[in-house]
mmCIF file of C-alpha atoms and ligand atoms in Angstrom:
data_model
loop_
_atom_site.group_PDB
_atom_site.id
_atom_site.type_symbol
_atom_site.label_atom_id
_atom_site.label_comp_id
_atom_site.label_asym_id
_atom_site.label_seq_id
_atom_site.Cartn_x
_atom_site.Cartn_y
_atom_site.Cartn_z
ATOM 1 C CA MET G 57 -14.176 -23.192 -28.054
ATOM 2 C CA THR G 58 -15.007 -20.138 -25.661
ATOM 3 C CA ALA G 59 -14.179 -20.092 -22.234
ATOM 4 C CA ARG G 60 -16.631 -19.828 -19.355
ATOM 5 C CA ILE G 61 -16.350 -16.553 -17.594
ATOM 6 C CA LEU G 62 -15.568 -16.471 -13.640
ATOM 7 C CA ASP G 63 -17.765 -13.386 -12.582
ATOM 8 C CA GLY G 64 -15.728 -12.062 -9.624
ATOM 9 C CA ASN G 65 -18.358 -9.389 -8.979
ATOM 10 C CA ALA G 66 -21.320 -11.957 -8.693
ATOM 11 C CA LEU G 67 -19.014 -14.175 -6.217
ATOM 12 C CA SER G 68 -18.399 -11.116 -4.258
ATOM 13 C CA ALA G 69 -21.732 -10.124 -3.775
ATOM 14 C CA GLN G 70 -22.755 -13.601 -2.385
ATOM 15 C CA VAL G 71 -19.818 -13.782 -0.091
ATOM 16 C CA ARG G 72 -20.450 -10.198 1.293
ATOM 17 C CA GLY G 73 -24.090 -11.408 1.726
ATOM 18 C CA GLN G 74 -22.854 -13.949 4.176
ATOM 19 C CA LEU G 75 -20.344 -11.537 5.830
ATOM 20 C CA ALA G 76 -23.324 -9.027 6.505
ATOM 21 C CA GLU G 77 -25.163 -11.956 8.191
ATOM 22 C CA ARG G 78 -22.052 -12.964 10.095
ATOM 23 C CA ALA G 79 -21.297 -9.046 11.142
ATOM 24 C CA ALA G 80 -25.013 -8.832 12.171
ATOM 25 C CA ALA G 81 -24.589 -12.011 14.346
ATOM 26 C CA LEU G 82 -21.716 -10.518 16.296
ATOM 27 C CA LYS G 83 -23.253 -7.044 16.675
ATOM 28 C CA ALA G 84 -26.147 -8.736 18.252
ATOM 29 C CA ARG G 85 -23.458 -10.054 20.770
ATOM 30 C CA GLY G 86 -22.201 -6.579 21.325
ATOM 31 C CA VAL G 87 -19.227 -6.493 18.765
ATOM 32 C CA THR G 88 -19.089 -4.470 15.766
ATOM 33 C CA PRO G 89 -16.209 -5.502 13.741
ATOM 34 C CA CYS G 90 -13.626 -2.669 12.937
ATOM 35 C CA LEU G 91 -11.228 -2.239 10.326
ATOM 36 C CA ALA G 92 -8.466 0.780 10.662
ATOM 37 C CA VAL G 93 -6.813 1.722 7.376
ATOM 38 C CA ILE G 94 -3.709 4.135 7.375
ATOM 39 C CA LEU G 95 -2.997 6.145 4.070
ATOM 40 C CA VAL G 96 0.292 8.134 3.880
ATOM 41 C CA GLY G 97 0.586 10.494 1.025
ATOM 42 C CA GLU G 98 -1.917 11.337 -1.886
ATOM 43 C CA ASP G 99 -1.299 8.784 -4.517
ATOM 44 C CA PRO G 100 -4.678 8.823 -6.508
ATOM 45 C CA ALA G 101 -4.645 5.031 -7.051
ATOM 46 C CA SER G 102 -3.923 4.188 -3.108
ATOM 47 C CA ALA G 103 -6.653 6.755 -2.197
ATOM 48 C CA VAL G 104 -9.263 4.963 -4.542
ATOM 49 C CA TYR G 105 -8.361 1.582 -2.842
ATOM 50 C CA VAL G 106 -8.774 3.079 0.674
ATOM 51 C CA ARG G 107 -12.193 4.537 -0.247
ATOM 52 C CA ASN G 108 -13.129 1.145 -1.529
ATOM 53 C CA LYS G 109 -12.016 -0.763 1.491
ATOM 54 C CA VAL G 110 -14.012 1.879 3.739
ATOM 55 C CA ALA G 111 -17.105 1.630 1.651
ATOM 56 C CA GLY G 112 -16.953 -1.992 1.488
ATOM 57 C CA CYS G 113 -16.755 -2.243 5.282
ATOM 58 C CA GLU G 114 -20.056 -0.012 5.889
ATOM 59 C CA LYS G 115 -21.882 -1.981 3.524
ATOM 60 C CA VAL G 116 -21.655 -5.332 5.168
ATOM 61 C CA GLY G 117 -22.311 -3.456 8.604
ATOM 62 C CA MET G 118 -18.662 -3.184 9.571
ATOM 63 C CA ARG G 119 -17.241 -0.094 11.364
ATOM 64 C CA SER G 120 -14.048 1.333 9.635
ATOM 65 C CA ILE G 121 -11.466 4.042 10.716
ATOM 66 C CA LYS G 122 -9.560 6.120 8.305
ATOM 67 C CA ASP G 123 -6.126 7.811 9.075
ATOM 68 C CA VAL G 124 -4.502 9.917 6.517
ATOM 69 C CA TYR G 125 -1.157 11.484 6.982
ATOM 70 C CA PRO G 126 0.527 13.809 4.542
ATOM 71 C CA ILE G 127 3.328 12.346 2.295
ATOM 72 C CA ASN G 128 6.105 13.880 4.253
ATOM 73 C CA ALA G 129 4.526 12.409 7.917
ATOM 74 C CA ALA G 130 7.428 11.081 10.101
ATOM 75 C CA GLN G 131 7.294 7.002 10.500
ATOM 76 C CA GLU G 132 7.493 7.488 14.225
ATOM 77 C CA THR G 133 3.924 9.256 13.878
ATOM 78 C CA VAL G 134 2.346 6.406 11.912
ATOM 79 C CA LEU G 135 4.159 3.666 14.248
ATOM 80 C CA ALA G 136 2.873 5.694 17.054
ATOM 81 C CA ARG G 137 -0.771 5.299 15.839
ATOM 82 C CA ILE G 138 0.107 1.644 14.902
ATOM 83 C CA THR G 139 0.656 1.168 18.652
ATOM 84 C CA GLU G 140 -2.584 2.700 19.690
ATOM 85 C CA LEU G 141 -4.692 0.628 17.307
ATOM 86 C CA ASN G 142 -2.832 -2.423 18.389
ATOM 87 C CA ALA G 143 -3.760 -1.699 22.081
ATOM 88 C CA ASP G 144 -7.720 -0.682 21.114
ATOM 89 C CA PRO G 145 -9.950 -3.599 21.816
ATOM 90 C CA ALA G 146 -12.722 -2.010 19.504
ATOM 91 C CA VAL G 147 -10.270 -2.494 16.551
ATOM 92 C CA HIS G 148 -9.992 -5.909 15.073
ATOM 93 C CA GLY G 149 -7.961 -5.166 11.718
ATOM 94 C CA ILE G 150 -5.263 -2.965 10.970
ATOM 95 C CA LEU G 151 -4.056 -2.319 7.444
ATOM 96 C CA VAL G 152 -1.428 0.248 6.022
ATOM 97 C CA GLN G 153 -2.020 1.047 2.509
ATOM 98 C CA LEU G 154 1.145 0.436 0.156
ATOM 99 C CA PRO G 155 3.232 1.615 -0.992
ATOM 100 C CA LEU G 156 4.547 3.931 1.532
ATOM 101 C CA PRO G 157 6.562 6.910 0.830
ATOM 102 C CA LYS G 158 10.320 6.305 0.199
ATOM 103 C CA HIS G 159 11.553 7.544 3.284
ATOM 104 C CA PHE G 160 9.507 4.829 5.349
ATOM 105 C CA ASP G 161 10.964 1.454 6.067
ATOM 106 C CA ALA G 162 7.687 -0.312 4.904
ATOM 107 C CA GLU G 163 8.920 -3.688 6.532
ATOM 108 C CA ALA G 164 9.343 -2.022 10.009
ATOM 109 C CA VAL G 165 5.948 -0.713 9.841
ATOM 110 C CA LEU G 166 4.286 -3.839 8.695
ATOM 111 C CA GLU G 167 5.976 -5.508 11.447
ATOM 112 C CA ALA G 168 4.590 -3.094 14.047
ATOM 113 C CA ILE G 169 1.022 -4.594 13.061
ATOM 114 C CA ALA G 170 -0.196 -6.872 16.011
ATOM 115 C CA PRO G 171 -0.159 -10.343 14.159
ATOM 116 C CA GLU G 172 -3.678 -10.907 15.360
ATOM 117 C CA LYS G 173 -4.858 -7.775 13.666
ATOM 118 C CA ASP G 174 -2.647 -8.212 10.534
ATOM 119 C CA VAL G 175 -5.831 -8.547 8.246
ATOM 120 C CA ASP G 176 -3.367 -8.161 4.897
ATOM 121 C CA GLY G 177 -1.019 -11.070 6.106
ATOM 122 C CA PHE G 178 2.030 -9.346 5.484
ATOM 123 C CA HIS G 179 3.588 -9.823 8.921
ATOM 124 C CA ALA G 180 6.488 -12.105 9.170
ATOM 125 C CA ASP G 181 4.553 -14.328 11.805
ATOM 126 C CA ASN G 182 1.679 -14.707 9.337
ATOM 127 C CA VAL G 183 3.561 -15.276 6.540
ATOM 128 C CA GLY G 184 5.418 -18.087 8.515
ATOM 129 C CA ALA G 185 2.102 -19.454 9.680
ATOM 130 C CA LEU G 186 0.976 -19.822 5.852
ATOM 131 C CA MET G 187 4.096 -21.287 4.958
ATOM 132 C CA GLN G 188 3.737 -23.997 7.582
ATOM 133 C CA GLY G 189 0.078 -24.690 6.318
ATOM 134 C CA THR G 190 -1.688 -22.933 9.545
ATOM 135 C CA PRO G 191 -2.451 -19.807 8.456
ATOM 136 C CA ARG G 192 -3.803 -16.999 10.719
ATOM 137 C CA PHE G 193 -4.695 -14.575 7.789
ATOM 138 C CA ILE G 194 -4.243 -15.292 4.010
ATOM 139 C CA PRO G 195 -3.107 -12.405 2.020
ATOM 140 C CA CYS G 196 -6.425 -10.911 0.274
ATOM 141 C CA THR G 197 -5.739 -11.257 -3.380
ATOM 142 C CA PRO G 198 -4.310 -15.294 -3.432
ATOM 143 C CA TYR G 199 -7.274 -15.781 -1.010
ATOM 144 C CA GLY G 200 -9.660 -14.241 -3.438
ATOM 145 C CA VAL G 201 -8.587 -16.521 -6.291
ATOM 146 C CA MET G 202 -8.780 -19.637 -3.960
ATOM 147 C CA LYS G 203 -12.446 -18.847 -3.293
ATOM 148 C CA MET G 204 -12.994 -18.443 -7.037
ATOM 149 C CA LEU G 205 -11.541 -21.587 -7.708
ATOM 150 C CA GLU G 206 -13.419 -23.235 -4.851
ATOM 151 C CA SER G 207 -16.559 -21.550 -6.094
ATOM 152 C CA GLU G 208 -16.026 -23.191 -9.444
ATOM 153 C CA LYS G 209 -14.773 -26.729 -8.144
ATOM 154 C CA VAL G 210 -11.732 -26.487 -10.018
ATOM 155 C CA ALA G 211 -9.751 -29.879 -9.512
ATOM 156 C CA LEU G 212 -6.654 -28.759 -7.754
ATOM 157 C CA LYS G 213 -5.160 -32.138 -6.501
ATOM 158 C CA GLY G 214 -2.540 -33.375 -8.672
ATOM 159 C CA ALA G 215 -2.999 -30.331 -11.163
ATOM 160 C CA GLU G 216 -0.194 -28.440 -12.825
ATOM 161 C CA ALA G 217 -0.118 -24.799 -11.685
ATOM 162 C CA VAL G 218 1.803 -22.123 -13.124
ATOM 163 C CA ILE G 219 1.973 -18.753 -11.500
ATOM 164 C CA VAL G 220 3.440 -15.740 -13.416
ATOM 165 C CA GLY G 221 5.080 -13.405 -10.697
ATOM 166 C CA ARG G 222 6.491 -14.013 -7.241
ATOM 167 C CA SER G 223 6.004 -10.811 -5.297
ATOM 168 C CA ASN G 224 5.410 -11.265 -1.624
ATOM 169 C CA ILE G 225 1.677 -9.980 -1.949
ATOM 170 C CA VAL G 226 0.525 -12.290 -4.781
ATOM 171 C CA GLY G 227 2.936 -14.344 -6.389
ATOM 172 C CA LYS G 228 4.619 -16.125 -3.257
ATOM 173 C CA PRO G 229 1.367 -16.513 -1.015
ATOM 174 C CA MET G 230 -0.460 -18.108 -4.037
ATOM 175 C CA SER G 231 2.229 -20.685 -4.851
ATOM 176 C CA MET G 232 1.829 -21.787 -1.013
ATOM 177 C CA LEU G 233 -1.876 -21.993 -1.029
ATOM 178 C CA LEU G 234 -1.954 -23.892 -4.453
ATOM 179 C CA LEU G 235 0.941 -26.161 -3.072
ATOM 180 C CA GLN G 236 -1.207 -26.837 -0.220
ATOM 181 C CA ALA G 237 -4.104 -27.495 -2.098
ATOM 182 C CA GLY G 238 -2.234 -30.440 -3.982
ATOM 183 C CA CYS G 239 -0.947 -28.575 -7.037
ATOM 184 C CA THR G 240 2.304 -29.199 -8.530
ATOM 185 C CA VAL G 241 3.718 -25.585 -8.560
ATOM 186 C CA THR G 242 5.857 -23.469 -10.955
ATOM 187 C CA VAL G 243 6.426 -20.108 -10.388
ATOM 188 C CA CYS G 244 7.762 -18.020 -13.230
ATOM 189 C CA HIS G 245 9.312 -14.565 -12.864
ATOM 190 C CA SER G 246 11.388 -11.836 -15.098
ATOM 191 C CA GLN G 247 14.275 -14.566 -15.316
ATOM 192 C CA THR G 248 12.313 -17.262 -16.446
ATOM 193 C CA ARG G 249 13.898 -18.680 -19.490
ATOM 194 C CA ASP G 250 10.833 -19.752 -21.778
ATOM 195 C CA LEU G 251 7.813 -18.526 -19.823
ATOM 196 C CA ALA G 252 5.585 -19.752 -22.790
ATOM 197 C CA PHE G 253 7.045 -23.385 -22.289
ATOM 198 C CA HIS G 254 5.791 -23.366 -18.606
ATOM 199 C CA THR G 255 2.559 -21.591 -19.031
ATOM 200 C CA ARG G 256 1.365 -24.170 -21.968
ATOM 201 C CA ARG G 257 1.666 -27.009 -19.330
ATOM 202 C CA ALA G 258 -0.604 -25.002 -16.835
ATOM 203 C CA ASP G 259 -3.985 -26.690 -15.951
ATOM 204 C CA VAL G 260 -4.233 -23.753 -13.490
ATOM 205 C CA LEU G 261 -2.715 -20.492 -14.625
ATOM 206 C CA VAL G 262 -2.507 -17.352 -12.452
ATOM 207 C CA ALA G 263 -0.873 -14.128 -13.978
ATOM 208 C CA ALA G 264 0.193 -11.716 -11.542
ATOM 209 C CA VAL G 265 2.859 -9.458 -13.302
ATOM 210 C CA GLY G 266 1.748 -6.050 -14.123
ATOM 211 C CA ARG G 267 2.381 -6.234 -18.066
ATOM 212 C CA PRO G 268 -0.940 -5.574 -20.027
ATOM 213 C CA LYS G 269 -1.915 -8.521 -21.971
ATOM 214 C CA MET G 270 1.554 -10.382 -22.148
ATOM 215 C CA ILE G 271 -0.323 -13.710 -22.022
ATOM 216 C CA THR G 272 -1.661 -14.405 -24.949
ATOM 217 C CA GLY G 273 -3.769 -17.346 -26.301
ATOM 218 C CA ASP G 274 -0.923 -19.367 -28.005
ATOM 219 C CA MET G 275 0.468 -19.582 -24.508
ATOM 220 C CA ILE G 276 -2.299 -21.204 -22.857
ATOM 221 C CA LYS G 277 -3.230 -25.024 -22.706
ATOM 222 C CA PRO G 278 -6.731 -25.781 -24.194
ATOM 223 C CA GLY G 279 -8.993 -26.208 -21.559
ATOM 224 C CA ALA G 280 -7.069 -24.184 -18.769
ATOM 225 C CA THR G 281 -8.171 -22.624 -15.915
ATOM 226 C CA VAL G 282 -6.728 -18.770 -16.370
ATOM 227 C CA ILE G 283 -6.895 -16.382 -13.343
ATOM 228 C CA ASP G 284 -5.892 -12.931 -14.241
ATOM 229 C CA VAL G 285 -4.546 -10.969 -11.280
ATOM 230 C CA GLY G 286 -3.217 -8.038 -13.388
ATOM 231 C CA ILE G 287 -4.530 -4.460 -13.228
ATOM 232 C CA ASN G 288 -2.922 -2.204 -15.828
ATOM 233 C CA ARG G 289 -4.265 0.847 -17.447
ATOM 234 C CA GLN G 290 -3.730 0.816 -21.055
ATOM 235 C CA GLN G 291 -1.546 3.406 -22.568
ATOM 236 C CA SER G 292 -2.504 3.437 -26.242
ATOM 237 C CA GLY G 293 -4.971 2.047 -28.640
ATOM 238 C CA PRO G 294 -8.755 2.608 -29.115
ATOM 239 C CA ASP G 295 -8.972 1.410 -25.501
ATOM 240 C CA ALA G 296 -6.405 3.818 -24.313
ATOM 241 C CA GLY G 297 -7.114 4.791 -20.444
ATOM 242 C CA LYS G 298 -9.404 1.645 -19.877
ATOM 243 C CA LEU G 299 -8.367 -1.252 -17.750
ATOM 244 C CA CYS G 300 -6.917 -4.770 -18.884
ATOM 245 C CA GLY G 301 -5.180 -7.611 -17.109
ATOM 246 C CA ASP G 302 -2.016 -9.331 -17.829
ATOM 247 C CA VAL G 303 -3.884 -11.851 -19.919
ATOM 248 C CA ASP G 304 -5.116 -10.790 -23.855
ATOM 249 C CA PHE G 305 -8.728 -11.696 -22.842
ATOM 250 C CA GLU G 306 -9.668 -11.893 -26.378
ATOM 251 C CA THR G 307 -7.318 -14.540 -27.738
ATOM 252 C CA ALA G 308 -7.209 -16.496 -24.279
ATOM 253 C CA LYS G 309 -10.906 -16.970 -24.274
ATOM 254 C CA GLU G 310 -10.932 -18.960 -27.425
ATOM 255 C CA VAL G 311 -8.240 -21.552 -25.658
ATOM 256 C CA ALA G 312 -9.010 -21.624 -21.874
ATOM 257 C CA GLY G 313 -11.948 -23.666 -20.251
ATOM 258 C CA LEU G 314 -12.372 -20.985 -17.558
ATOM 259 C CA ILE G 315 -11.063 -17.270 -17.263
ATOM 260 C CA THR G 316 -11.421 -14.489 -15.224
ATOM 261 C CA PRO G 317 -12.090 -10.896 -16.804
ATOM 262 C CA VAL G 318 -10.529 -7.659 -15.990
ATOM 263 C CA PRO G 319 -12.378 -5.464 -14.640
ATOM 264 C CA GLY G 320 -14.741 -7.658 -12.616
ATOM 265 C CA GLY G 321 -12.629 -10.487 -11.838
ATOM 266 C CA VAL G 322 -9.995 -10.960 -9.033
ATOM 267 C CA GLY G 323 -10.412 -7.338 -7.980
ATOM 268 C CA PRO G 324 -13.681 -7.289 -6.136
ATOM 269 C CA MET G 325 -12.726 -10.757 -4.412
ATOM 270 C CA THR G 326 -9.459 -8.948 -3.037
ATOM 271 C CA ILE G 327 -11.606 -6.501 -1.016
ATOM 272 C CA THR G 328 -13.860 -8.986 -0.101
ATOM 273 C CA MET G 329 -11.406 -11.420 1.536
ATOM 274 C CA LEU G 330 -10.250 -8.101 3.409
ATOM 275 C CA LEU G 331 -13.586 -8.053 4.846
ATOM 276 C CA THR G 332 -13.714 -11.613 5.482
ATOM 277 C CA ASN G 333 -10.327 -11.403 7.566
ATOM 278 C CA THR G 334 -11.348 -8.361 9.585
ATOM 279 C CA LEU G 335 -14.484 -10.320 10.464
ATOM 280 C CA GLU G 336 -12.408 -13.500 11.471
ATOM 281 C CA ALA G 337 -10.398 -11.397 13.481
ATOM 282 C CA ALA G 338 -13.583 -9.895 15.215
ATOM 283 C CA GLU G 339 -15.002 -13.490 15.892
ATOM 284 C CA ARG G 340 -11.775 -14.502 17.267
ATOM 285 C CA ALA G 341 -11.628 -11.743 19.715
ATOM 286 C CA ARG G 342 -14.851 -12.178 20.690
ATOM 287 C CA GLY G 343 -14.237 -16.059 21.565
ATOM 288 C CA LYS G 344 -11.458 -15.066 23.400
ATOM 289 C CA SER G 345 -13.069 -12.408 25.897
HETATM 290 P P1 LIG O 681 5.117 -7.064 -8.553
HETATM 291 O O1 LIG O 681 5.451 -5.780 -9.390
HETATM 292 O O2 LIG O 681 5.710 -6.848 -7.058
HETATM 293 O O3 LIG O 681 5.504 -8.317 -9.389
HETATM 294 C C1 LIG O 681 5.523 -8.428 -10.477
HETATM 295 C C2 LIG O 681 6.143 -9.995 -10.726
HETATM 296 O O4 LIG O 681 6.273 -10.218 -12.200
HETATM 297 C C3 LIG O 681 7.729 -10.128 -10.237
HETATM 298 O O5 LIG O 681 8.025 -11.264 -9.463
HETATM 299 C C4 LIG O 681 8.395 -9.843 -11.577
HETATM 300 O O6 LIG O 681 9.650 -10.944 -11.606
HETATM 301 C C5 LIG O 681 7.496 -10.437 -12.584
HETATM 302 N N1 LIG O 681 7.775 -9.977 -14.024
HETATM 303 C C6 LIG O 681 7.927 -8.972 -14.462
HETATM 304 N N2 LIG O 681 8.001 -9.030 -15.849
HETATM 305 C C7 LIG O 681 8.016 -10.404 -16.350
HETATM 306 C C8 LIG O 681 8.087 -11.079 -17.259
HETATM 307 N N3 LIG O 681 8.342 -10.369 -18.429
HETATM 308 N N4 LIG O 681 8.021 -12.318 -17.323
HETATM 309 C C9 LIG O 681 7.536 -13.215 -16.383
HETATM 310 N N5 LIG O 681 7.615 -12.486 -15.186
HETATM 311 C C10 LIG O 681 7.953 -11.179 -15.050
HETATM 312 O O7 LIG O 681 3.551 -6.692 -8.868
HETATM 313 P P2 LIG O 681 2.178 -7.449 -7.729
HETATM 314 O O8 LIG O 681 2.459 -8.920 -7.536
HETATM 315 O O9 LIG O 681 2.173 -6.668 -6.765
HETATM 316 O O10 LIG O 681 1.159 -7.189 -9.112
HETATM 317 C C11 LIG O 681 0.857 -7.782 -10.035
HETATM 318 C C12 LIG O 681 -0.038 -7.214 -10.916
HETATM 319 O O11 LIG O 681 -1.214 -7.596 -10.147
HETATM 320 C C13 LIG O 681 -0.073 -5.914 -10.976
HETATM 321 O O12 LIG O 681 -0.691 -5.397 -12.236
HETATM 322 C C14 LIG O 681 -0.963 -5.193 -9.903
HETATM 323 O O13 LIG O 681 -1.632 -4.150 -10.103
HETATM 324 C C15 LIG O 681 -2.003 -6.559 -9.753
HETATM 325 N N6 LIG O 681 -2.560 -6.658 -8.450
HETATM 326 C C16 LIG O 681 -3.931 -6.904 -8.597
HETATM 327 C C17 LIG O 681 -4.637 -6.951 -7.297
HETATM 328 C C18 LIG O 681 -6.171 -7.483 -7.387
HETATM 329 O O14 LIG O 681 -6.647 -7.181 -6.540
HETATM 330 N N7 LIG O 681 -6.589 -7.853 -8.468
HETATM 331 C C19 LIG O 681 -3.878 -6.970 -5.969
HETATM 332 C C20 LIG O 681 -2.507 -6.807 -5.975
HETATM 333 C C21 LIG O 681 -1.849 -6.415 -7.490
HETATM 334 P P3 LIG O 681 10.734 -10.528 -10.780
HETATM 335 O O15 LIG O 681 10.557 -10.820 -9.231
HETATM 336 O O16 LIG O 681 12.091 -11.229 -11.231
HETATM 337 O O17 LIG O 681 11.205 -9.039 -10.871
#
């Protein structure tokens, strides 16, 4: 059996088309949705992510502001800028690119963002709202995964969902969303005793670990939906330097029913959902004014 491929680029293009229409409708009412992105330091991967986020805004007719600070910038400088952006009615979403330099207290910086502009959904208020089942902003990567599952009408009620990884930005919010969708959820992590025992039970398997190709075909239930969040650069072999996921695509696709590729799977959906959150923030702000 060869799995169907869940194409994140195609779904992303479709969702972005809808976003462009909504952004145009807002503009016609005098509001241009605007995302402010703050980058501290010169981490090359972060610089690429920020560039893609800014370009994503432009393509759907949204405005963006990009503030870049040197790696030795003081936390107070960044906090002062966040205060300014919080107060600016023309700014609807604020995002601080992670990771921050070591001398920053990342939690304090994220907590400084006004919850109604926290389009990454990392502020404690928004984390709490998600846990209570009344989310204001859903963190972008798990939000993208849910959109992908929805687009394929994957049956979630009563399904066994297994998530490998328990980070605050992917694994934990993913578990909340699948739980709310009616799955029975298992969350695995580095101390899980027998990982394959759990993954083999999964109707829906989400890998968010950061270890190249660690989930192999023999760890997957026949016909399962496999969502690969991992983005890793291969260190050796014929494909050295190329990107791969946490799932060994070649063996997994022979067992799974539906699978996301890397690249071209969850990655494009993450930025699309950031744009969605920003647009929703702008629509809410317009509704209030
Ligand atoms: P983190 O490093 O924050 O979390 C990794 C998780 O994997 C941890 O919970 C860790 O467990 C768990 N883990 C590590 N080793 C094992 C193991 N051997 N068996 C089981 N679990 C293990 O990573 P992120 O959640 O931030 O990211 C995960 C991956 O997703 C990365 O490749 C990242 O690049 C990618 N990513 C992709 C995005 C996209 O848009 N597609 C967006 C965000 C991330 P423990 O908690 O016990 O340490």
